[in-house]
mmCIF file of C-alpha atoms and ligand atoms in Angstrom:
data_model
loop_
_atom_site.group_PDB
_atom_site.id
_atom_site.type_symbol
_atom_site.label_atom_id
_atom_site.label_comp_id
_atom_site.label_asym_id
_atom_site.label_seq_id
_atom_site.Cartn_x
_atom_site.Cartn_y
_atom_site.Cartn_z
ATOM 1 C CA UNK E 18 74.164 112.450 98.336
ATOM 2 C CA UNK E 19 75.780 115.747 99.329
ATOM 3 C CA UNK E 20 77.275 117.836 96.533
ATOM 4 C CA UNK E 21 80.873 118.719 97.355
ATOM 5 C CA UNK E 22 82.709 121.951 97.448
ATOM 6 C CA UNK E 23 84.058 122.661 93.929
ATOM 7 C CA UNK E 24 87.592 122.178 95.238
ATOM 8 C CA UNK E 25 88.618 118.675 96.169
ATOM 9 C CA UNK E 26 91.291 116.072 95.893
ATOM 10 C CA UNK E 27 91.097 112.305 95.478
ATOM 11 C CA UNK E 28 94.020 110.118 96.488
ATOM 12 C CA UNK E 29 94.947 107.084 94.451
ATOM 13 C CA UNK E 30 96.679 104.565 96.639
ATOM 14 C CA UNK E 31 99.408 102.663 94.807
ATOM 15 C CA UNK E 32 102.181 102.456 97.408
ATOM 16 C CA UNK E 33 105.204 104.505 96.378
ATOM 17 C CA UNK E 34 103.447 105.370 93.082
ATOM 18 C CA UNK E 35 100.424 106.925 94.834
ATOM 19 C CA UNK E 36 99.315 110.346 93.628
ATOM 20 C CA UNK E 37 96.640 113.011 94.078
ATOM 21 C CA UNK E 38 93.900 113.927 91.633
ATOM 22 C CA UNK E 39 93.276 117.652 92.108
ATOM 23 C CA UNK E 40 89.789 118.834 91.135
ATOM 24 C CA UNK E 41 88.876 122.546 91.140
ATOM 25 C CA UNK E 42 88.346 125.589 88.938
ATOM 26 C CA UNK E 43 91.356 127.768 88.048
ATOM 27 C CA UNK E 44 94.011 125.182 88.926
ATOM 28 C CA UNK E 45 95.933 126.050 85.756
ATOM 29 C CA UNK E 46 96.465 129.602 86.957
ATOM 30 C CA UNK E 47 97.902 128.578 90.281
ATOM 31 C CA UNK E 48 101.607 127.741 90.636
ATOM 32 C CA UNK E 49 100.690 125.929 93.900
ATOM 33 C CA UNK E 50 99.012 123.253 91.756
ATOM 34 C CA UNK E 51 102.467 122.140 90.696
ATOM 35 C CA UNK E 52 104.291 122.701 93.977
ATOM 36 C CA UNK E 53 106.414 119.781 95.182
ATOM 37 C CA UNK E 54 106.946 118.449 91.657
ATOM 38 C CA UNK E 55 110.579 117.928 90.649
ATOM 39 C CA UNK E 56 112.327 121.274 90.255
ATOM 40 C CA UNK E 57 115.003 122.797 88.075
ATOM 41 C CA UNK E 58 115.131 120.560 84.996
ATOM 42 C CA UNK E 59 113.213 120.641 81.744
ATOM 43 C CA UNK E 60 109.483 120.357 81.226
ATOM 44 C CA UNK E 61 107.704 119.555 77.991
ATOM 45 C CA UNK E 62 104.048 120.416 77.467
ATOM 46 C CA UNK E 63 102.461 117.959 75.061
ATOM 47 C CA UNK E 64 99.204 119.251 73.610
ATOM 48 C CA UNK E 65 97.373 119.458 70.309
ATOM 49 C CA UNK E 66 96.411 122.108 67.761
ATOM 50 C CA UNK E 67 93.039 122.719 69.448
ATOM 51 C CA UNK E 68 94.005 122.770 73.115
ATOM 52 C CA UNK E 69 97.447 124.402 72.973
ATOM 53 C CA UNK E 70 96.114 127.810 71.789
ATOM 54 C CA UNK E 71 93.537 127.739 74.595
ATOM 55 C CA UNK E 72 95.618 126.651 77.586
ATOM 56 C CA UNK E 73 99.339 126.065 76.893
ATOM 57 C CA UNK E 74 100.340 129.634 77.727
ATOM 58 C CA UNK E 75 98.580 129.473 81.106
ATOM 59 C CA UNK E 76 100.203 126.173 81.962
ATOM 60 C CA UNK E 77 103.577 127.515 80.873
ATOM 61 C CA UNK E 78 103.126 130.546 83.151
ATOM 62 C CA UNK E 79 102.269 128.324 86.116
ATOM 63 C CA UNK E 80 105.365 126.187 85.504
ATOM 64 C CA UNK E 81 107.748 129.105 84.986
ATOM 65 C CA UNK E 82 110.165 129.383 87.874
ATOM 66 C CA UNK E 83 109.888 125.684 88.675
ATOM 67 C CA UNK E 84 111.536 124.412 85.476
ATOM 68 C CA UNK E 85 114.677 125.782 83.836
ATOM 69 C CA UNK E 86 113.349 125.258 80.319
ATOM 70 C CA UNK E 87 109.784 124.622 79.162
ATOM 71 C CA UNK E 88 109.309 123.150 75.704
ATOM 72 C CA UNK E 89 106.041 122.580 73.885
ATOM 73 C CA UNK E 90 105.141 120.013 71.261
ATOM 74 C CA UNK E 91 101.833 120.403 69.450
ATOM 75 C CA UNK E 92 100.267 117.294 67.936
ATOM 76 C CA UNK E 93 97.533 116.979 65.323
ATOM 77 C CA UNK E 94 94.070 116.622 66.847
ATOM 78 C CA UNK E 95 91.980 113.477 66.625
ATOM 79 C CA UNK E 96 91.593 109.820 67.498
ATOM 80 C CA UNK E 97 92.857 108.963 64.008
ATOM 81 C CA UNK E 98 96.238 110.424 65.031
ATOM 82 C CA UNK E 99 96.615 108.206 68.096
ATOM 83 C CA UNK E 100 99.315 106.174 66.385
ATOM 84 C CA UNK E 101 103.074 105.563 66.008
ATOM 85 C CA UNK E 102 103.613 108.521 63.683
ATOM 86 C CA UNK E 103 102.200 111.013 66.159
ATOM 87 C CA UNK E 104 103.899 109.355 69.115
ATOM 88 C CA UNK E 105 107.184 109.805 67.260
ATOM 89 C CA UNK E 106 106.606 113.567 67.128
ATOM 90 C CA UNK E 107 106.939 113.567 70.932
ATOM 91 C CA UNK E 108 110.172 111.557 70.804
ATOM 92 C CA UNK E 109 111.487 113.804 68.001
ATOM 93 C CA UNK E 110 110.832 116.904 70.119
ATOM 94 C CA UNK E 111 112.400 115.362 73.233
ATOM 95 C CA UNK E 112 115.553 114.406 71.338
ATOM 96 C CA UNK E 113 115.757 117.659 69.370
ATOM 97 C CA UNK E 114 115.674 119.564 72.671
ATOM 98 C CA UNK E 115 118.224 117.221 74.283
ATOM 99 C CA UNK E 116 115.772 116.342 77.032
ATOM 100 C CA UNK E 117 117.303 114.112 79.680
ATOM 101 C CA UNK E 118 115.864 111.598 82.141
ATOM 102 C CA UNK E 119 114.820 114.337 84.572
ATOM 103 C CA UNK E 120 112.460 115.915 82.048
ATOM 104 C CA UNK E 121 108.807 116.027 83.126
ATOM 105 C CA UNK E 122 106.089 115.698 80.475
ATOM 106 C CA UNK E 123 102.763 117.522 80.915
ATOM 107 C CA UNK E 124 99.856 116.010 78.984
ATOM 108 C CA UNK E 125 97.571 118.975 78.272
ATOM 109 C CA UNK E 126 94.433 117.832 76.470
ATOM 110 C CA UNK E 127 91.894 115.048 76.282
ATOM 111 C CA UNK E 128 92.357 111.311 76.458
ATOM 112 C CA UNK E 129 94.163 111.074 73.128
ATOM 113 C CA UNK E 130 96.924 113.462 74.221
ATOM 114 C CA UNK E 131 96.961 111.897 77.706
ATOM 115 C CA UNK E 132 97.274 108.304 76.497
ATOM 116 C CA UNK E 133 100.024 109.162 74.007
ATOM 117 C CA UNK E 134 101.984 111.376 76.400
ATOM 118 C CA UNK E 135 101.818 108.689 79.078
ATOM 119 C CA UNK E 136 103.141 106.108 76.635
ATOM 120 C CA UNK E 137 105.931 108.473 75.553
ATOM 121 C CA UNK E 138 106.812 109.005 79.229
ATOM 122 C CA UNK E 139 106.791 105.240 79.855
ATOM 123 C CA UNK E 140 109.241 104.584 77.062
ATOM 124 C CA UNK E 141 111.491 107.651 76.574
ATOM 125 C CA UNK E 142 114.861 106.697 78.088
ATOM 126 C CA UNK E 143 112.969 103.735 79.625
ATOM 127 C CA UNK E 144 110.744 106.006 81.673
ATOM 128 C CA UNK E 145 110.470 109.663 82.675
ATOM 129 C CA UNK E 146 107.954 111.452 84.895
ATOM 130 C CA UNK E 147 104.693 112.885 83.614
ATOM 131 C CA UNK E 148 101.708 114.864 84.848
ATOM 132 C CA UNK E 149 98.185 114.583 83.485
ATOM 133 C CA UNK E 150 96.363 117.877 82.866
ATOM 134 C CA UNK E 151 93.091 116.587 81.389
ATOM 135 C CA UNK E 152 90.879 119.149 79.653
ATOM 136 C CA UNK E 153 87.870 117.047 78.563
ATOM 137 C CA UNK E 154 85.207 115.644 80.854
ATOM 138 C CA UNK E 155 86.065 112.156 79.645
ATOM 139 C CA UNK E 156 89.725 112.529 80.479
ATOM 140 C CA UNK E 157 88.981 114.092 83.883
ATOM 141 C CA UNK E 158 86.666 111.279 84.941
ATOM 142 C CA UNK E 159 88.520 108.372 83.406
ATOM 143 C CA UNK E 160 91.497 108.345 81.049
ATOM 144 C CA UNK E 161 93.905 110.524 83.053
ATOM 145 C CA UNK E 162 93.516 108.331 86.128
ATOM 146 C CA UNK E 163 94.966 104.857 86.593
ATOM 147 C CA UNK E 164 97.983 104.730 84.304
ATOM 148 C CA UNK E 165 96.678 103.119 81.130
ATOM 149 C CA UNK E 166 98.657 104.644 78.279
ATOM 150 C CA UNK E 167 99.021 103.761 74.622
ATOM 151 C CA UNK E 168 98.061 104.078 70.987
ATOM 152 C CA UNK E 169 95.680 102.386 68.560
ATOM 153 C CA UNK E 170 96.530 99.798 65.921
ATOM 154 C CA UNK E 171 94.459 99.756 62.712
ATOM 155 C CA UNK E 172 93.194 96.336 63.788
ATOM 156 C CA UNK E 173 92.307 97.208 67.349
ATOM 157 C CA UNK E 174 91.807 100.019 69.816
ATOM 158 C CA UNK E 175 94.539 100.767 72.412
ATOM 159 C CA UNK E 176 96.348 97.588 71.438
ATOM 160 C CA UNK E 177 99.853 98.931 72.076
ATOM 161 C CA UNK E 178 100.759 100.572 75.349
ATOM 162 C CA UNK E 179 101.933 100.331 78.927
ATOM 163 C CA UNK E 180 100.688 100.736 82.476
ATOM 164 C CA UNK E 181 102.494 103.829 83.709
ATOM 165 C CA UNK E 182 101.277 106.139 86.464
ATOM 166 C CA UNK E 183 101.495 109.948 86.395
ATOM 167 C CA UNK E 184 102.924 112.036 89.237
ATOM 168 C CA UNK E 185 99.571 113.750 89.624
ATOM 169 C CA UNK E 186 96.356 114.567 87.808
ATOM 170 C CA UNK E 187 95.192 118.180 87.564
ATOM 171 C CA UNK E 188 91.499 118.553 86.652
ATOM 172 C CA UNK E 189 90.857 122.257 86.120
ATOM 173 C CA UNK E 190 87.061 122.414 85.885
ATOM 174 C CA UNK E 191 87.239 125.761 84.057
ATOM 175 C CA UNK E 192 88.692 124.047 80.985
ATOM 176 C CA UNK E 193 85.341 122.295 80.511
ATOM 177 C CA UNK E 194 83.779 125.648 79.591
ATOM 178 C CA UNK E 195 85.347 125.549 76.102
ATOM 179 C CA UNK E 196 84.493 121.922 75.404
ATOM 180 C CA UNK E 197 82.119 121.369 72.459
ATOM 181 C CA UNK E 198 78.686 120.010 73.489
ATOM 182 C CA UNK E 199 79.300 116.735 71.652
ATOM 183 C CA UNK E 200 82.475 116.162 73.690
ATOM 184 C CA UNK E 201 80.668 116.962 76.954
ATOM 185 C CA UNK E 202 78.121 114.280 76.116
ATOM 186 C CA UNK E 203 80.904 111.837 75.261
ATOM 187 C CA UNK E 204 82.391 112.428 78.712
ATOM 188 C CA UNK E 205 79.034 111.831 80.365
ATOM 189 C CA UNK E 206 79.082 108.283 78.969
ATOM 190 C CA UNK E 207 82.060 107.428 81.179
ATOM 191 C CA UNK E 208 80.423 109.190 84.166
ATOM 192 C CA UNK E 209 77.230 107.156 83.694
ATOM 193 C CA UNK E 210 79.321 103.973 83.435
ATOM 194 C CA UNK E 211 80.312 104.166 87.110
ATOM 195 C CA UNK E 212 76.689 103.888 88.247
ATOM 196 C CA UNK E 213 75.737 100.398 87.074
ATOM 197 C CA UNK E 214 79.172 98.892 87.774
ATOM 198 C CA UNK E 215 79.780 100.319 91.234
ATOM 199 C CA UNK E 216 77.330 102.834 92.666
ATOM 200 C CA UNK E 217 73.614 102.876 91.873
ATOM 201 C CA UNK E 218 73.145 105.865 94.194
ATOM 202 C CA UNK E 219 75.492 107.757 91.866
ATOM 203 C CA UNK E 220 73.322 106.688 88.910
ATOM 204 C CA UNK E 221 70.307 108.126 90.770
ATOM 205 C CA UNK E 222 72.256 111.357 91.264
ATOM 206 C CA UNK E 223 73.212 111.530 87.578
ATOM 207 C CA UNK E 224 69.600 110.940 86.581
ATOM 208 C CA UNK E 225 68.416 113.725 88.900
ATOM 209 C CA UNK E 226 71.160 116.146 87.849
ATOM 210 C CA UNK E 227 71.448 115.515 84.107
ATOM 211 C CA UNK E 228 70.126 118.969 83.213
ATOM 212 C CA UNK E 229 72.666 120.640 85.511
ATOM 213 C CA UNK E 230 75.469 118.559 84.027
ATOM 214 C CA UNK E 231 74.444 119.453 80.489
ATOM 215 C CA UNK E 232 74.246 123.122 81.526
ATOM 216 C CA UNK E 233 77.815 122.793 82.892
ATOM 217 C CA UNK E 234 76.845 123.783 86.419
ATOM 218 C CA UNK E 235 80.236 123.813 88.123
ATOM 219 C CA UNK E 236 79.012 122.199 91.361
ATOM 220 C CA UNK E 237 77.415 119.362 89.416
ATOM 221 C CA UNK E 238 80.526 118.871 87.282
ATOM 222 C CA UNK E 239 82.729 118.955 90.382
ATOM 223 C CA UNK E 240 80.655 116.228 91.982
ATOM 224 C CA UNK E 241 80.589 114.117 88.814
ATOM 225 C CA UNK E 242 84.368 114.340 88.425
ATOM 226 C CA UNK E 243 85.030 113.695 92.098
ATOM 227 C CA UNK E 244 82.733 110.673 92.474
ATOM 228 C CA UNK E 245 83.962 109.188 89.182
ATOM 229 C CA UNK E 246 87.591 109.577 90.261
ATOM 230 C CA UNK E 247 86.835 108.097 93.695
ATOM 231 C CA UNK E 248 85.328 104.996 92.118
ATOM 232 C CA UNK E 249 88.120 104.682 89.572
ATOM 233 C CA UNK E 250 90.798 105.158 92.267
ATOM 234 C CA UNK E 251 89.115 102.493 94.427
ATOM 235 C CA UNK E 252 89.131 99.997 91.544
ATOM 236 C CA UNK E 253 92.661 100.756 90.328
ATOM 237 C CA UNK E 254 94.129 100.574 93.845
ATOM 238 C CA UNK E 255 92.889 96.986 94.064
ATOM 239 C CA UNK E 256 93.828 95.852 90.559
ATOM 240 C CA UNK E 257 96.253 98.229 88.856
ATOM 241 C CA UNK E 258 97.126 95.899 85.963
ATOM 242 C CA UNK E 259 93.669 94.524 85.284
ATOM 243 C CA UNK E 260 94.085 90.960 86.372
ATOM 244 C CA UNK E 261 90.418 90.937 87.382
ATOM 245 C CA UNK E 262 88.322 93.669 88.984
ATOM 246 C CA UNK E 263 89.598 96.566 86.830
ATOM 247 C CA UNK E 264 87.925 95.028 83.775
ATOM 248 C CA UNK E 265 84.564 96.303 85.095
ATOM 249 C CA UNK E 266 85.683 99.784 84.004
ATOM 250 C CA UNK E 267 85.284 98.469 80.472
ATOM 251 C CA UNK E 268 81.507 98.157 80.718
ATOM 252 C CA UNK E 269 80.193 98.947 77.221
ATOM 253 C CA UNK E 270 83.705 99.038 75.771
ATOM 254 C CA UNK E 271 83.712 95.662 73.953
ATOM 255 C CA UNK E 272 80.820 96.712 71.712
ATOM 256 C CA UNK E 273 82.109 100.313 71.784
ATOM 257 C CA UNK E 274 85.610 99.497 70.577
ATOM 258 C CA UNK E 275 84.092 97.492 67.702
ATOM 259 C CA UNK E 276 82.064 100.573 66.726
ATOM 260 C CA UNK E 277 85.127 102.846 66.874
ATOM 261 C CA UNK E 278 87.381 100.533 64.853
ATOM 262 C CA UNK E 279 84.609 99.416 62.489
ATOM 263 C CA UNK E 280 83.485 102.956 61.641
ATOM 264 C CA UNK E 281 87.099 104.206 61.368
ATOM 265 C CA UNK E 282 88.739 105.947 64.341
ATOM 266 C CA UNK E 283 87.342 109.427 64.923
ATOM 267 C CA UNK E 284 83.929 108.948 63.238
ATOM 268 C CA UNK E 285 82.183 107.984 66.454
ATOM 269 C CA UNK E 286 83.710 109.578 69.538
ATOM 270 C CA UNK E 287 85.000 107.118 72.130
ATOM 271 C CA UNK E 288 82.327 108.204 74.620
ATOM 272 C CA UNK E 289 79.572 107.901 72.010
ATOM 273 C CA UNK E 290 80.680 104.363 71.191
ATOM 274 C CA UNK E 291 80.859 103.498 74.900
ATOM 275 C CA UNK E 292 77.394 104.971 75.543
ATOM 276 C CA UNK E 293 75.840 102.889 72.781
ATOM 277 C CA UNK E 294 77.992 99.913 73.808
ATOM 278 C CA UNK E 295 76.562 100.115 77.347
ATOM 279 C CA UNK E 296 73.031 99.792 75.945
ATOM 280 C CA UNK E 297 74.135 96.688 74.026
ATOM 281 C CA UNK E 298 75.942 95.203 77.051
ATOM 282 C CA UNK E 299 72.900 95.895 79.244
ATOM 283 C CA UNK E 300 70.660 94.182 76.673
ATOM 284 C CA UNK E 301 73.002 91.183 76.645
ATOM 285 C CA UNK E 302 72.906 91.111 80.458
ATOM 286 C CA UNK E 303 69.102 91.129 80.233
ATOM 287 C CA UNK E 304 68.981 88.383 77.602
ATOM 288 C CA UNK E 305 71.193 86.255 79.852
ATOM 289 C CA UNK E 306 68.698 86.770 82.686
ATOM 290 C CA UNK E 307 71.065 88.902 84.798
ATOM 291 C CA UNK E 308 69.019 92.130 84.875
ATOM 292 C CA UNK E 309 65.446 92.955 83.953
ATOM 293 C CA UNK E 310 64.173 94.862 80.931
ATOM 294 C CA UNK E 311 63.286 97.865 83.112
ATOM 295 C CA UNK E 312 66.970 98.315 83.946
ATOM 296 C CA UNK E 313 67.934 98.318 80.245
ATOM 297 C CA UNK E 314 65.209 100.853 79.502
ATOM 298 C CA UNK E 315 66.311 103.099 82.369
ATOM 299 C CA UNK E 316 69.957 103.032 81.312
ATOM 300 C CA UNK E 317 69.047 103.666 77.657
ATOM 301 C CA UNK E 318 66.986 106.699 78.687
ATOM 302 C CA UNK E 319 69.793 108.161 80.811
ATOM 303 C CA UNK E 320 72.310 107.685 77.985
ATOM 304 C CA UNK E 321 69.917 109.264 75.505
ATOM 305 C CA UNK E 322 69.299 112.227 77.821
ATOM 306 C CA UNK E 323 73.062 112.769 77.945
ATOM 307 C CA UNK E 324 72.877 113.426 74.197
ATOM 308 C CA UNK E 325 74.435 110.135 73.204
ATOM 309 C CA UNK E 326 73.442 107.703 70.445
ATOM 310 C CA UNK E 327 71.690 104.540 71.659
ATOM 311 C CA UNK E 328 71.333 102.746 68.320
ATOM 312 C CA UNK E 329 74.438 101.052 66.986
ATOM 313 C CA UNK E 330 75.730 101.755 63.484
ATOM 314 C CA UNK E 331 75.782 99.082 60.793
ATOM 315 C CA UNK E 332 79.384 98.063 60.233
ATOM 316 C CA UNK E 333 78.708 95.766 57.293
ATOM 317 C CA UNK E 334 75.662 95.793 55.007
ATOM 318 C CA UNK E 335 75.737 92.015 54.447
ATOM 319 C CA UNK E 336 76.681 90.565 57.832
ATOM 320 C CA UNK E 337 76.568 93.324 60.412
ATOM 321 C CA UNK E 338 76.627 91.050 63.470
ATOM 322 C CA UNK E 339 79.442 89.018 61.919
ATOM 323 C CA UNK E 340 81.568 92.168 61.519
ATOM 324 C CA UNK E 341 80.939 93.165 65.156
ATOM 325 C CA UNK E 342 81.962 89.676 66.295
ATOM 326 C CA UNK E 343 85.107 89.773 64.155
ATOM 327 C CA UNK E 344 86.138 93.124 65.615
ATOM 328 C CA UNK E 345 85.276 92.134 69.180
ATOM 329 C CA UNK E 346 87.614 89.123 68.961
ATOM 330 C CA UNK E 347 90.502 91.651 68.713
ATOM 331 C CA UNK E 348 89.884 92.906 72.244
ATOM 332 C CA UNK E 349 92.334 92.798 75.129
ATOM 333 C CA UNK E 350 89.755 90.958 77.242
ATOM 334 C CA UNK E 351 89.310 88.147 74.662
ATOM 335 C CA UNK E 352 90.797 84.820 75.744
ATOM 336 C CA UNK E 353 91.822 82.283 73.081
ATOM 337 C CA UNK E 354 89.495 84.029 70.623
ATOM 338 C CA UNK E 355 86.524 83.928 73.038
ATOM 339 C CA UNK E 356 84.960 87.342 73.515
ATOM 340 C CA UNK E 357 84.533 88.373 77.158
ATOM 341 C CA UNK E 358 81.909 90.972 78.025
ATOM 342 C CA UNK E 359 81.539 93.116 81.116
ATOM 343 C CA UNK E 360 77.952 92.434 82.125
ATOM 344 C CA UNK E 361 75.771 93.781 84.887
ATOM 345 C CA UNK E 362 74.736 91.011 87.243
ATOM 346 C CA UNK E 363 73.292 92.769 90.251
ATOM 347 C CA UNK E 364 72.782 96.213 91.797
ATOM 348 C CA UNK E 365 76.110 98.111 91.469
ATOM 349 C CA UNK E 366 77.807 94.911 90.377
ATOM 350 C CA UNK E 367 79.491 93.789 87.158
ATOM 351 C CA UNK E 368 81.558 90.808 86.083
ATOM 352 C CA UNK E 369 83.227 89.417 82.971
ATOM 353 C CA UNK E 370 81.527 86.617 81.110
ATOM 354 C CA UNK E 371 81.403 84.943 77.733
ATOM 355 C CA UNK E 372 78.118 84.569 75.821
ATOM 356 C CA UNK E 373 77.010 82.325 72.953
ATOM 357 C CA UNK E 374 77.608 83.910 69.532
ATOM 358 C CA UNK E 375 73.960 83.377 68.569
ATOM 359 C CA UNK E 376 72.793 85.428 71.555
ATOM 360 C CA UNK E 377 75.330 88.180 70.877
ATOM 361 C CA UNK E 378 74.171 88.256 67.249
ATOM 362 C CA UNK E 379 70.563 88.709 68.325
ATOM 363 C CA UNK E 380 71.544 91.596 70.643
ATOM 364 C CA UNK E 381 73.460 93.290 67.820
ATOM 365 C CA UNK E 382 70.515 92.815 65.453
ATOM 366 C CA UNK E 383 68.137 94.277 68.041
ATOM 367 C CA UNK E 384 70.378 97.233 68.926
ATOM 368 C CA UNK E 385 71.648 98.332 65.494
ATOM 369 C CA UNK E 386 70.113 100.477 62.783
HETATM 370 P P1 NAD H 15 90.078 113.683 72.734
HETATM 371 O O1 NAD H 15 91.347 113.618 73.432
HETATM 372 O O2 NAD H 15 90.081 113.392 71.266
HETATM 373 O O3 NAD H 15 89.432 115.113 72.977
HETATM 374 C C1 NAD H 15 88.204 115.421 72.382
HETATM 375 C C2 NAD H 15 88.241 116.700 71.545
HETATM 376 O O4 NAD H 15 88.134 117.810 72.400
HETATM 377 C C3 NAD H 15 89.514 116.897 70.755
HETATM 378 O O5 NAD H 15 89.219 117.512 69.528
HETATM 379 C C4 NAD H 15 90.304 117.850 71.646
HETATM 380 O O6 NAD H 15 91.271 118.602 70.934
HETATM 381 C C5 NAD H 15 89.206 118.719 72.159
HETATM 382 N N1 NAD H 15 89.458 119.375 73.443
HETATM 383 C C6 NAD H 15 90.093 118.860 74.522
HETATM 384 N N2 NAD H 15 89.972 119.685 75.563
HETATM 385 C C7 NAD H 15 89.280 120.750 75.132
HETATM 386 C C8 NAD H 15 88.827 121.935 75.768
HETATM 387 N N3 NAD H 15 89.001 122.162 77.070
HETATM 388 N N4 NAD H 15 88.152 122.844 75.009
HETATM 389 C C9 NAD H 15 87.905 122.598 73.697
HETATM 390 N N5 NAD H 15 88.277 121.492 73.061
HETATM 391 C C10 NAD H 15 88.947 120.569 73.780
HETATM 392 O O7 NAD H 15 88.994 112.690 73.354
HETATM 393 P P2 NAD H 15 88.628 112.274 74.853
HETATM 394 O O8 NAD H 15 87.193 111.964 74.814
HETATM 395 O O9 NAD H 15 89.129 113.247 75.830
HETATM 396 O O10 NAD H 15 89.459 110.932 75.062
HETATM 397 C C11 NAD H 15 89.210 109.796 74.282
HETATM 398 C C12 NAD H 15 90.437 108.930 74.304
HETATM 399 O O11 NAD H 15 90.686 108.498 75.623
HETATM 400 C C13 NAD H 15 90.300 107.676 73.470
HETATM 401 O O12 NAD H 15 91.456 107.485 72.708
HETATM 402 C C14 NAD H 15 90.158 106.577 74.492
HETATM 403 O O13 NAD H 15 90.647 105.344 74.037
HETATM 404 C C15 NAD H 15 90.968 107.109 75.623
HETATM 405 N N6 NAD H 15 90.620 106.565 76.936
HETATM 406 C C16 NAD H 15 91.621 106.109 77.702
HETATM 407 C C17 NAD H 15 91.357 105.637 78.965
HETATM 408 C C18 NAD H 15 92.487 105.214 79.870
HETATM 409 O O14 NAD H 15 92.217 104.641 80.923
HETATM 410 N N7 NAD H 15 93.714 105.528 79.536
HETATM 411 C C19 NAD H 15 90.038 105.612 79.446
HETATM 412 C C20 NAD H 15 89.028 106.098 78.618
HETATM 413 C C21 NAD H 15 89.325 106.574 77.351
HETATM 414 N N1 LIG H 16 89.064 103.007 81.270
HETATM 415 C C1 LIG H 16 89.319 101.675 81.689
HETATM 416 C C2 LIG H 16 90.431 101.565 82.667
HETATM 417 O O1 LIG H 16 91.081 102.514 83.007
HETATM 418 O O2 LIG H 16 90.716 100.488 83.110
#
């Protein structure tokens, strides 16, 4: 597969809610990035205590001249803050600044900021415009695209939210330079995900280019972001509200969400939990006779090379598998209490299936510490 130029754009086709995903270095420094957005009203940059000092000033400079007033609200940083209290800080700031329906929100940060800002945009005055400016690999390849927004509930991940599409997504590849190594690895989990579910040639490419990705080679990152966004855009255009196909994007997430909630939000990063969850889902696929053991081994090795954990944590010393099952029943894909897993059932192919509890228990026992 040909590596692209580091500057590209992916179109997500959703009728009159279609939008571009811009992918290039230095986008934040270029006012043209934001050309043809609404003009003249108020903008609010929503960021967090880590990202705002790094990038808010540059975004503000690029927006100056387009918006009459530019406000900033700075949230606490962390998955454990993806909740009502933090969401309210956005509403408080919007109301305190008398922001009207024409206000445009800019989500500057990773998936936590993006999901919360999108949900605030979906609900403030019953809906205002927003732009995603993702600054983590994970948010550039996944969370900023496709319009899933929301917050966590103590009992379940992303349980409260809305489908609400941004006006555009701006992936400035330069922002990845300041990302901690652990976060880069977490993002690679969602990149790897696209291989088994949709594009085995992309998995081959990831395998061959893992060292370049870990070294943050900009051409390799550009290709990873572009191909990931192409696959996600293709899936979302067919099934925006997840009535079927879109669920494949949750490969590894059923086990992963149980790890995140069971460990306490923020202990395992989302991408770490998804990486380990993919190993468990692949093992379940294998135990159901859908893929062979060599596939599980290959995927485990790729995930491990990305710097991600491949052995699940124990969530309960007495009945670890029972705790996983309990948590996995609080999953948006569960139907009438039956857990539904995204499983691999062919080359570049995934589907949703149930599995007997006893089999799931044996997978958890085999895959956990
Ligand atoms: P995150 O938002 O917590 O960001 C990770 C860390 O990196 C944070 O500490 C953040 O402040 C910091 N950071 C962000 N950009 C940085 C930069 N350029 N330099 C230095 N530090 C930076 O985590 P994430 O992995 O980006 O996103 C995870 C969240 O995304 C989860 O809540 C998950 O549920 C959600 N998600 C949503 C979707 C969706 O479709 N909406 C898809 C996947 C994941
Ligand atoms: N990350 C899963 C989805 O967007 O559907």
